[in-house]
mmCIF file of C-alpha atoms and ligand atoms in Angstrom:
data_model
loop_
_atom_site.group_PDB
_atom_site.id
_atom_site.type_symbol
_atom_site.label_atom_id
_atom_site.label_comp_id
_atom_site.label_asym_id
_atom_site.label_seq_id
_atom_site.Cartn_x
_atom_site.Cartn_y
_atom_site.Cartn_z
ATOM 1 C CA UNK M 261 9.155 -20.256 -26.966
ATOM 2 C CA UNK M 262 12.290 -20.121 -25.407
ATOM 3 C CA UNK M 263 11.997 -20.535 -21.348
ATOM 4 C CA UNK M 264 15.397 -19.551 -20.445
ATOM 5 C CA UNK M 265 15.533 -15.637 -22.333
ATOM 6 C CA UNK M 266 17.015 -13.430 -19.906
ATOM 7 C CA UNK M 267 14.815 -10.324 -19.271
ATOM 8 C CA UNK M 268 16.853 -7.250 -19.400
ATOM 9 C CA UNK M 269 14.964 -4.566 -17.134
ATOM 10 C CA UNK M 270 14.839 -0.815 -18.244
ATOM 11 C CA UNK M 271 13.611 2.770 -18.057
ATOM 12 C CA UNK M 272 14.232 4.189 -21.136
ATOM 13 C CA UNK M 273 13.071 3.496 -24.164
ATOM 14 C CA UNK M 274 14.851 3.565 -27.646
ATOM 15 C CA UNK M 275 15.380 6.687 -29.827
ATOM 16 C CA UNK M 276 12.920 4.673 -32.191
ATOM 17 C CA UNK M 277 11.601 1.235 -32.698
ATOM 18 C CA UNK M 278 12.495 -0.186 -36.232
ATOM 19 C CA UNK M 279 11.792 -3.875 -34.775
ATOM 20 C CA UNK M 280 8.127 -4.896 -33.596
ATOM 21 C CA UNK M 281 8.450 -4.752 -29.855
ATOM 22 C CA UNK M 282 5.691 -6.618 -27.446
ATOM 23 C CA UNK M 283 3.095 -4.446 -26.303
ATOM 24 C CA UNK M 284 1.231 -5.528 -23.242
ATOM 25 C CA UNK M 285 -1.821 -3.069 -23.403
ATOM 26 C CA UNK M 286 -4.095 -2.874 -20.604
ATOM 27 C CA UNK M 287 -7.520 -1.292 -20.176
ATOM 28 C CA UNK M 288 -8.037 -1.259 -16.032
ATOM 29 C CA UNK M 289 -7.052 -4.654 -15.257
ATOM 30 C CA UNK M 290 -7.031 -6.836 -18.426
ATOM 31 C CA UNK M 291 -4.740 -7.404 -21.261
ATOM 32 C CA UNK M 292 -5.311 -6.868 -24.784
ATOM 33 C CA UNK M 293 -4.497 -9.719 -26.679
ATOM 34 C CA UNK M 294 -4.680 -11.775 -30.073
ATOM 35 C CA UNK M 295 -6.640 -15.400 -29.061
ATOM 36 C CA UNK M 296 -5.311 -18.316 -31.385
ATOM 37 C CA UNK M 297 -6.890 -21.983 -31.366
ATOM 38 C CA UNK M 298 -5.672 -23.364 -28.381
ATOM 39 C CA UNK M 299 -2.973 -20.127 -27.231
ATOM 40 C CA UNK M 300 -3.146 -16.300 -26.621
ATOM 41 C CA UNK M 301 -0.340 -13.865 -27.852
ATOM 42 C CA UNK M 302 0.420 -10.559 -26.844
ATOM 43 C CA UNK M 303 0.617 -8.085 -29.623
ATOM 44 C CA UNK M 304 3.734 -7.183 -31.369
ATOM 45 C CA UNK M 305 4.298 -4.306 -33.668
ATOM 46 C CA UNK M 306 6.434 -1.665 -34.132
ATOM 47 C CA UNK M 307 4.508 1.215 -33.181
ATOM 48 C CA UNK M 308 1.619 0.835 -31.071
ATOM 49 C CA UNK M 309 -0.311 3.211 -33.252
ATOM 50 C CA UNK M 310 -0.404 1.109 -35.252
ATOM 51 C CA UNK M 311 -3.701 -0.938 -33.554
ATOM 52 C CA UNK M 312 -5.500 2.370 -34.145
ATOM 53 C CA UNK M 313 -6.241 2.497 -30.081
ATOM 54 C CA UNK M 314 -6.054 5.767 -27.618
ATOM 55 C CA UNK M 315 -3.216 5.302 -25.096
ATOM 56 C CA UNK M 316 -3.110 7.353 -21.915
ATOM 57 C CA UNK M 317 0.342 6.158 -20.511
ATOM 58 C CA UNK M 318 3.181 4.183 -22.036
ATOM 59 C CA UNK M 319 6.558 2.267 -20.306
ATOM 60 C CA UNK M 320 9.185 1.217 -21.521
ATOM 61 C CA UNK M 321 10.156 -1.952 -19.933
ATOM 62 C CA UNK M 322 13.097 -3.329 -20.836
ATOM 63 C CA UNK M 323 14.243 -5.916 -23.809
ATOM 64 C CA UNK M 324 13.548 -10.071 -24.205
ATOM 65 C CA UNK M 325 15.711 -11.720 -26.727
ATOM 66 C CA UNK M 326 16.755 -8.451 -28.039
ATOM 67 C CA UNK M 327 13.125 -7.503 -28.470
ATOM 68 C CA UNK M 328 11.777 -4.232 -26.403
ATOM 69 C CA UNK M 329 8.869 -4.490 -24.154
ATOM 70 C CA UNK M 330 6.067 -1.908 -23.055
ATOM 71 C CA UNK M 331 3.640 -1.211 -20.884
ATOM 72 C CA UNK M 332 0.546 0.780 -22.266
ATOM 73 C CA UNK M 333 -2.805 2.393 -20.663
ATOM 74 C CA UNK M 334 -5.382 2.429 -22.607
ATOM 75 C CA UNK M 335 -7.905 5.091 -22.650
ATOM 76 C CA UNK M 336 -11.065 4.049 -20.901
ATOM 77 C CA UNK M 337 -13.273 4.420 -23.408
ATOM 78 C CA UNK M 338 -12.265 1.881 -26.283
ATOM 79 C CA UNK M 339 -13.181 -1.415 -27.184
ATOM 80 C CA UNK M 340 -10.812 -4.028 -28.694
ATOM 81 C CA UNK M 341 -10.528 -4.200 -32.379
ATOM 82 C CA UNK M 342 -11.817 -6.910 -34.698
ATOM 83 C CA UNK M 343 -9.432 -10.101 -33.915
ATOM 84 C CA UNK M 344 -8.002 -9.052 -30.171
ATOM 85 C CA UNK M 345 -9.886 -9.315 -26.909
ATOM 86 C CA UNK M 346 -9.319 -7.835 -23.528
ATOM 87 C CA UNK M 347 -8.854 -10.532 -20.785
ATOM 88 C CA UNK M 348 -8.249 -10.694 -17.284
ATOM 89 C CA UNK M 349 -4.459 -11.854 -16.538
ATOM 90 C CA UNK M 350 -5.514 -14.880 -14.443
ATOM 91 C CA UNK M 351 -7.717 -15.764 -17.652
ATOM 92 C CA UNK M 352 -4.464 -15.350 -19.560
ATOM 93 C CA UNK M 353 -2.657 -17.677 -17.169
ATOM 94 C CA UNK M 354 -1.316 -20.734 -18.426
ATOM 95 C CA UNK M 355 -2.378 -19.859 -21.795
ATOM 96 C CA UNK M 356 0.069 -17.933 -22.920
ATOM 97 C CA UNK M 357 3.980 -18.595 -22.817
ATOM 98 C CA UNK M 358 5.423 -18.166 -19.278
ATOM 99 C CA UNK M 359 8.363 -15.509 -19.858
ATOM 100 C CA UNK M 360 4.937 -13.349 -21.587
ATOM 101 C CA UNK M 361 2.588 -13.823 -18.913
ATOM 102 C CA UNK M 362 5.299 -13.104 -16.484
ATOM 103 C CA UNK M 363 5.700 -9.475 -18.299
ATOM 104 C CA UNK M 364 2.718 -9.090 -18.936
ATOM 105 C CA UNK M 365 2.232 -9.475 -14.496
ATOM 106 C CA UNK M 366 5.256 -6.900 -14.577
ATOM 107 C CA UNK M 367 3.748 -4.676 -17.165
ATOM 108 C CA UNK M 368 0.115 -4.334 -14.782
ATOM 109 C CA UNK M 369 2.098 -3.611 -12.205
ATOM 110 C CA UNK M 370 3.921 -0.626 -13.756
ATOM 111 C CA UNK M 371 1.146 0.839 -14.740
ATOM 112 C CA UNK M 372 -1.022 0.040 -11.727
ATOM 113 C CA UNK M 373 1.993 2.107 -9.865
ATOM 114 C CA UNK M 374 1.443 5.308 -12.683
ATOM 115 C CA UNK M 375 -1.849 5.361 -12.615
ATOM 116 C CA UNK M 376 -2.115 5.232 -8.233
ATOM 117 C CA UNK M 377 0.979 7.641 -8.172
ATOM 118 C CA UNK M 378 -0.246 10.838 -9.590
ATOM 119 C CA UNK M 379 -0.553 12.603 -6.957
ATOM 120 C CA UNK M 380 2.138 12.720 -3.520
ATOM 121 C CA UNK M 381 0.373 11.447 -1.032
ATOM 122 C CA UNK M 382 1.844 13.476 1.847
ATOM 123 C CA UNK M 383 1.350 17.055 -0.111
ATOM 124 C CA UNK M 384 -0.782 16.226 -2.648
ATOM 125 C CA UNK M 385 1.476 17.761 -5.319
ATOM 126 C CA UNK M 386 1.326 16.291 -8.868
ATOM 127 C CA UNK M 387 4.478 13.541 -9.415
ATOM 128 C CA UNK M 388 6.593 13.674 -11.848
ATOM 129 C CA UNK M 389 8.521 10.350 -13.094
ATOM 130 C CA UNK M 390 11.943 9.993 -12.553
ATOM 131 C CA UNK M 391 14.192 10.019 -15.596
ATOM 132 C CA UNK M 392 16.936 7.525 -14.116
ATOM 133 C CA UNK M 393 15.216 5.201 -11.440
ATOM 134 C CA UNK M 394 11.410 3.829 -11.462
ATOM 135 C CA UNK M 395 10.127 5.607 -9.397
ATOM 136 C CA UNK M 396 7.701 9.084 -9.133
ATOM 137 C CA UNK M 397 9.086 12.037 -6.839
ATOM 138 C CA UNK M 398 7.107 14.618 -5.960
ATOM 139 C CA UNK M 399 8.782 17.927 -6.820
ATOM 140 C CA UNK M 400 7.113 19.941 -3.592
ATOM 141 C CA UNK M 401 8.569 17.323 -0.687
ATOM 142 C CA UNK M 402 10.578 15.171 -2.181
ATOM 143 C CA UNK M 403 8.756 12.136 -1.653
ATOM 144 C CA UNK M 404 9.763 8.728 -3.612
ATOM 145 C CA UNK M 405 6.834 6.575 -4.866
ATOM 146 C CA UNK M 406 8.092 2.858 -6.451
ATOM 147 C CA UNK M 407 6.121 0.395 -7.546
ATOM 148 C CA UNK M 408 4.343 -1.745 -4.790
ATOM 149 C CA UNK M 409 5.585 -5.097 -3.981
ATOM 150 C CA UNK M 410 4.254 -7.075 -1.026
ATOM 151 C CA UNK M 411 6.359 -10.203 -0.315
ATOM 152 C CA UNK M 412 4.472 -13.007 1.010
ATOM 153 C CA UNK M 413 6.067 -16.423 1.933
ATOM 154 C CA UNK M 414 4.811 -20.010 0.545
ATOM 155 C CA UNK M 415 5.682 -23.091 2.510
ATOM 156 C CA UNK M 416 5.500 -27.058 2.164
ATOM 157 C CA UNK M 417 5.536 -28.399 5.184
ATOM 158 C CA UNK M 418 6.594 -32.461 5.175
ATOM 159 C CA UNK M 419 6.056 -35.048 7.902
ATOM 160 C CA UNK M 420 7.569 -38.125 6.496
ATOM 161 C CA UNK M 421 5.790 -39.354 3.613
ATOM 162 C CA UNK M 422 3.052 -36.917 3.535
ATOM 163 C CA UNK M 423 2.989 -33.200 2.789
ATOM 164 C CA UNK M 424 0.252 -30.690 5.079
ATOM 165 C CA UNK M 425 -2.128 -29.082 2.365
ATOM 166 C CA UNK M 426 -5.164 -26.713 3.743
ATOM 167 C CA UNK M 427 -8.262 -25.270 2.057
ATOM 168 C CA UNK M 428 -8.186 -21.739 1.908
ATOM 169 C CA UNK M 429 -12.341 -19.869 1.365
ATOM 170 C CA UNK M 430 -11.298 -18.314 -1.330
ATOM 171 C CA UNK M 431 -9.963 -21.492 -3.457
ATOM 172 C CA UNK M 432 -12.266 -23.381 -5.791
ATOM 173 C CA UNK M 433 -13.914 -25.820 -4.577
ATOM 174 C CA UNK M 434 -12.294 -29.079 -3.791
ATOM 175 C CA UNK M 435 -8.585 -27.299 -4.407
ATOM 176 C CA UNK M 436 -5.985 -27.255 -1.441
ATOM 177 C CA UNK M 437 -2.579 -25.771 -1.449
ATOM 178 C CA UNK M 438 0.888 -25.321 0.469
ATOM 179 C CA UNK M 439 0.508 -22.611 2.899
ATOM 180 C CA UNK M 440 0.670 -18.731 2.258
ATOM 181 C CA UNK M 441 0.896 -15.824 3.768
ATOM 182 C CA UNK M 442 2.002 -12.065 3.695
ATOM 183 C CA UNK M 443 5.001 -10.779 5.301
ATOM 184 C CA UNK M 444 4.768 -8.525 8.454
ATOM 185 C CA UNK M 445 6.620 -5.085 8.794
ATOM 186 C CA UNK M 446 10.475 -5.886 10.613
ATOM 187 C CA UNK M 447 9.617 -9.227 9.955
ATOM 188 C CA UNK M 448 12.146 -11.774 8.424
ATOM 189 C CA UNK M 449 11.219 -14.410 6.047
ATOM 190 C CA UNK M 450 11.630 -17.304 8.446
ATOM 191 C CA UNK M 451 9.784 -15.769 11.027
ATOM 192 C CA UNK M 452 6.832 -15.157 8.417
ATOM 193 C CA UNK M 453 7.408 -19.247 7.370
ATOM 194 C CA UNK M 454 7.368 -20.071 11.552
ATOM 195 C CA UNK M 455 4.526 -17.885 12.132
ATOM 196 C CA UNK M 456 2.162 -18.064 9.345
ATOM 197 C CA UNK M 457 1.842 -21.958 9.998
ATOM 198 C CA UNK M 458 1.974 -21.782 14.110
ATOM 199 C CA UNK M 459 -1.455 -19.406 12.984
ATOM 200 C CA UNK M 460 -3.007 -21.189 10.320
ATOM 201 C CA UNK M 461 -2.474 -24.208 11.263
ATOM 202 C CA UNK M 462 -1.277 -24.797 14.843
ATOM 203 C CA UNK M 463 1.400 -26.401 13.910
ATOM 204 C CA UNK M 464 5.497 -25.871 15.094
ATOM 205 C CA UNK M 465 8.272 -26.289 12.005
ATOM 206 C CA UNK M 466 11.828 -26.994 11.793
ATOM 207 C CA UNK M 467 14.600 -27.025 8.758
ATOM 208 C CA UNK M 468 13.010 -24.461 7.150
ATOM 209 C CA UNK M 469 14.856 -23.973 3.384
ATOM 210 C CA UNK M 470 14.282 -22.006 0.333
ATOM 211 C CA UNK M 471 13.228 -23.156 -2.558
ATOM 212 C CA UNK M 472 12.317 -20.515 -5.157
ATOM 213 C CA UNK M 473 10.619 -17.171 -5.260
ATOM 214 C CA UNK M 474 7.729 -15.949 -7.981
ATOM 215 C CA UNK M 475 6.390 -12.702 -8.767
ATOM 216 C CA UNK M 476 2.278 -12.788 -8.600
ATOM 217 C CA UNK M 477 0.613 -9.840 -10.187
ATOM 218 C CA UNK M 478 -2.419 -10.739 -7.972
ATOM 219 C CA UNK M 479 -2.047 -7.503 -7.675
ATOM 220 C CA UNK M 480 1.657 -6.944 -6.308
ATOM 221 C CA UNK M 481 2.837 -9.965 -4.581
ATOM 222 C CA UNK M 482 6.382 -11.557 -5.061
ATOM 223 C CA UNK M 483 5.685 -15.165 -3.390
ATOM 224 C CA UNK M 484 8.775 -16.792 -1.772
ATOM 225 C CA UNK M 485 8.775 -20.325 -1.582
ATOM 226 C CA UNK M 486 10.251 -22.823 1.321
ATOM 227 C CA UNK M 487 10.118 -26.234 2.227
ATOM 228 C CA UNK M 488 10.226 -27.611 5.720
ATOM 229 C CA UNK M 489 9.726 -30.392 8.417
ATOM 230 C CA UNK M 490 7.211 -30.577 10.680
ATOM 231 C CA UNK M 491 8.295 -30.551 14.683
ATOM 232 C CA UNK M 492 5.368 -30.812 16.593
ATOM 233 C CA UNK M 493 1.806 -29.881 17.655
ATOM 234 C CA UNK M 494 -1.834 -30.849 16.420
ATOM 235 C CA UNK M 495 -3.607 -29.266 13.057
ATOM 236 C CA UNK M 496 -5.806 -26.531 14.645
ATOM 237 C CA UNK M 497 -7.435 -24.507 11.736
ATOM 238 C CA UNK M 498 -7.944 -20.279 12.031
ATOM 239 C CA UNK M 499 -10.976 -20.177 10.543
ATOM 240 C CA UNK M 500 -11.017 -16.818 9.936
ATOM 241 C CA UNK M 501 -8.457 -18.106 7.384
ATOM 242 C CA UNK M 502 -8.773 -22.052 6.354
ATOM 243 C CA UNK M 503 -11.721 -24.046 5.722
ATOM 244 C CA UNK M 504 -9.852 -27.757 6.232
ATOM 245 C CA UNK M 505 -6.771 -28.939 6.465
ATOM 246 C CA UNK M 506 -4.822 -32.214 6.629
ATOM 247 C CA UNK M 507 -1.864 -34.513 5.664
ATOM 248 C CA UNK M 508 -1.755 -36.065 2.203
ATOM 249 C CA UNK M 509 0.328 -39.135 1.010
ATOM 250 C CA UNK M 510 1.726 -38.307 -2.741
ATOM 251 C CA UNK M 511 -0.459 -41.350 -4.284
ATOM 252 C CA UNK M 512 -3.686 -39.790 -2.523
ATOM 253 C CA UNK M 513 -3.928 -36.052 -3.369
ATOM 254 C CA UNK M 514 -6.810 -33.984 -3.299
ATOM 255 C CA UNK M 515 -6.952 -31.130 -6.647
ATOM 256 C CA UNK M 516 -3.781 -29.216 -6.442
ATOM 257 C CA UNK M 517 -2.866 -25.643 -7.969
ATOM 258 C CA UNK M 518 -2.181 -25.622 -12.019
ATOM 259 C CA UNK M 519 0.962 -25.426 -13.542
ATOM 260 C CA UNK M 520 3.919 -22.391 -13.438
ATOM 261 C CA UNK M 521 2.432 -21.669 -9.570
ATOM 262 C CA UNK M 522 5.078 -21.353 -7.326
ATOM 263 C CA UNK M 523 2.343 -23.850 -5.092
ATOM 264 C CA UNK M 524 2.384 -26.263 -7.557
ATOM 265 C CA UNK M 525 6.437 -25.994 -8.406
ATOM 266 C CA UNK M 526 6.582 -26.958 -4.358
ATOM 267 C CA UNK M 527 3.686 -29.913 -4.567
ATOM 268 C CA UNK M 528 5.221 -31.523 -7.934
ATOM 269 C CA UNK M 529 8.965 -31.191 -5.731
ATOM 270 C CA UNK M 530 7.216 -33.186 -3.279
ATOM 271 C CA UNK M 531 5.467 -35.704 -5.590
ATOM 272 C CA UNK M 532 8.807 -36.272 -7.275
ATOM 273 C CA UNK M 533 10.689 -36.598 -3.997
ATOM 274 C CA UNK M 534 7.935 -39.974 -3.456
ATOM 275 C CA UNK M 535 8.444 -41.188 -7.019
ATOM 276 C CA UNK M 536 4.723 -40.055 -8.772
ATOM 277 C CA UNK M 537 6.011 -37.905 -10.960
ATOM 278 C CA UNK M 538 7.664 -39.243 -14.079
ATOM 279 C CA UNK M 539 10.326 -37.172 -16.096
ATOM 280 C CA UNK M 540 9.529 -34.141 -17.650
ATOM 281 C CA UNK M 541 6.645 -33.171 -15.852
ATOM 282 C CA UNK M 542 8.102 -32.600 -12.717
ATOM 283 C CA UNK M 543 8.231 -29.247 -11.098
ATOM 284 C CA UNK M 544 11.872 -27.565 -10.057
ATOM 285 C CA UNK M 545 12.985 -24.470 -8.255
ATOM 286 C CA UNK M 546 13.392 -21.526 -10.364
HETATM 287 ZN ZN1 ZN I 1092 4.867 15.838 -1.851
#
């Protein structure tokens, strides 16, 4: 598939489908799809009917290659049909095309927002969707309910020929990464980059620059990548936090993030900037 199709974001939908449009169904957190030999795809018909399940909400999302997109609920009690499976979106990961799995993240997300949003939650009024923005406004107060996003920075940090790369609790085992962390309220990004690894890691940065941002449905983040130079100061782990943490030459890397990860995107810059990677398989900002 085609990497570069533009997404064209909407709200509303078509008088009526006469094209199959991509439906990316979910039933709580996974997505209904069709697995292949070695791939996954996301259903496409014209009418979602027409895979004979109960829907409880439906979004329009917006077109890809001239082909709409929705976001469905399904209705908790069914069970996928002969040929389709329900899976969990970080199962999907990496199996399906990128621009898909990336609405597919998108699609969660909208209906993670309906389905947490019926109610206001300073009045406790039901909300009604708007008809020109996505959002939900409560028709008693007023209030404005959009769909969560929580930006969190990611951020190589170099020191000559070797990049810092810590062990979070939570990773697999043996995998280390760039470091991560969530934004704070009045917070810029730069002070997020600065503090984040002055926390995690003890450490002081300098010519902090950005690289590339990702949205990661895990469950509403929107990462946003940099890559800087260390300045000074001794690893010193939070352990509430890390588990390890160290510096890495290119040729001598522990097991890194897979693939499409804005980590990895920031890791493969690195390894190409010391000659490891060969063409083709060498990560890039987006
Ligand atoms: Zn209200």
């Amino acid at each position: 598939m085609d990497k570069n199709r533009i997404f064209i974001s909407g709200i509303e939908p078509p008088a009526e489908n006469l094209e199959p449009a991509w439906w990316f169904a979910f039933h709580d957190d996974k997505l209904l799809v069709h697995p292949k030999a070695s791939s996954l795809s996301i259903p496409c018909l014209v009418d979602f009917e027409e895979s004979g399940l109960t829907t409880v909400g439906q979004h329009y999302l917006g077109q890809i290659a001239d082909r709409h997109c929705y976001a469905v609920e399904l209705a908790e009690d069914i069970a996928p049909p002969p040929g389709m499976d329900l899976l969990g979106l970080r199962q999907v990961y990496g199996v399906v095309d990128e621009d898909l799995f990336v609405l597919a993240g998108r699609a969660l997300q909208i209906v993670e927002w309906d389905r947490t949003n019926q109610y206001c939650s300073r009045c406790g009024s039901r909300m009604r969707t708007s008809p020109t923005e996505r959002a939900k406004e409560c028709p008693q107060c007023g209030l404005l309910a959009f769909p969560r996003l929580s930006p969190a920075i990611i951020v190589l940090v170099e020191r000559e020929a070797e990049i810092l790369l810590a062990r979070s609790y939570h990773f697999p085992p043996g995998r280390y990464s760039v470091i991560a962390g969530f934004v704070e309220p009045g917070e810029t990004l730069e002070e997020a980059v600065v503090r984040e690894i002055r926390e995690e890691v003890g450490l002081a940065i300098k010519d902090i620059r950005y690289f590339g941002s990702q949205p990661w449905p895990f469950p509403h983040s929107l990462m946003i990548g940099f890559t800087s130079s260390y300045a000074g100061g001794e690893i010193s782990l939070d352990d509430a936090e890390i588990e390890d943490a160290g510096w890495y030459r290119a040729n001598s890397l522990p097991d890194i993030p897979d693939k499409i990860s804005i980590s990895r995107k920031l890791i493969d810059w690195f390894l190409a900037k010391h000659g490891v990677l060969k063409g083709g398989d060498r990560g890039k900002p987006r």
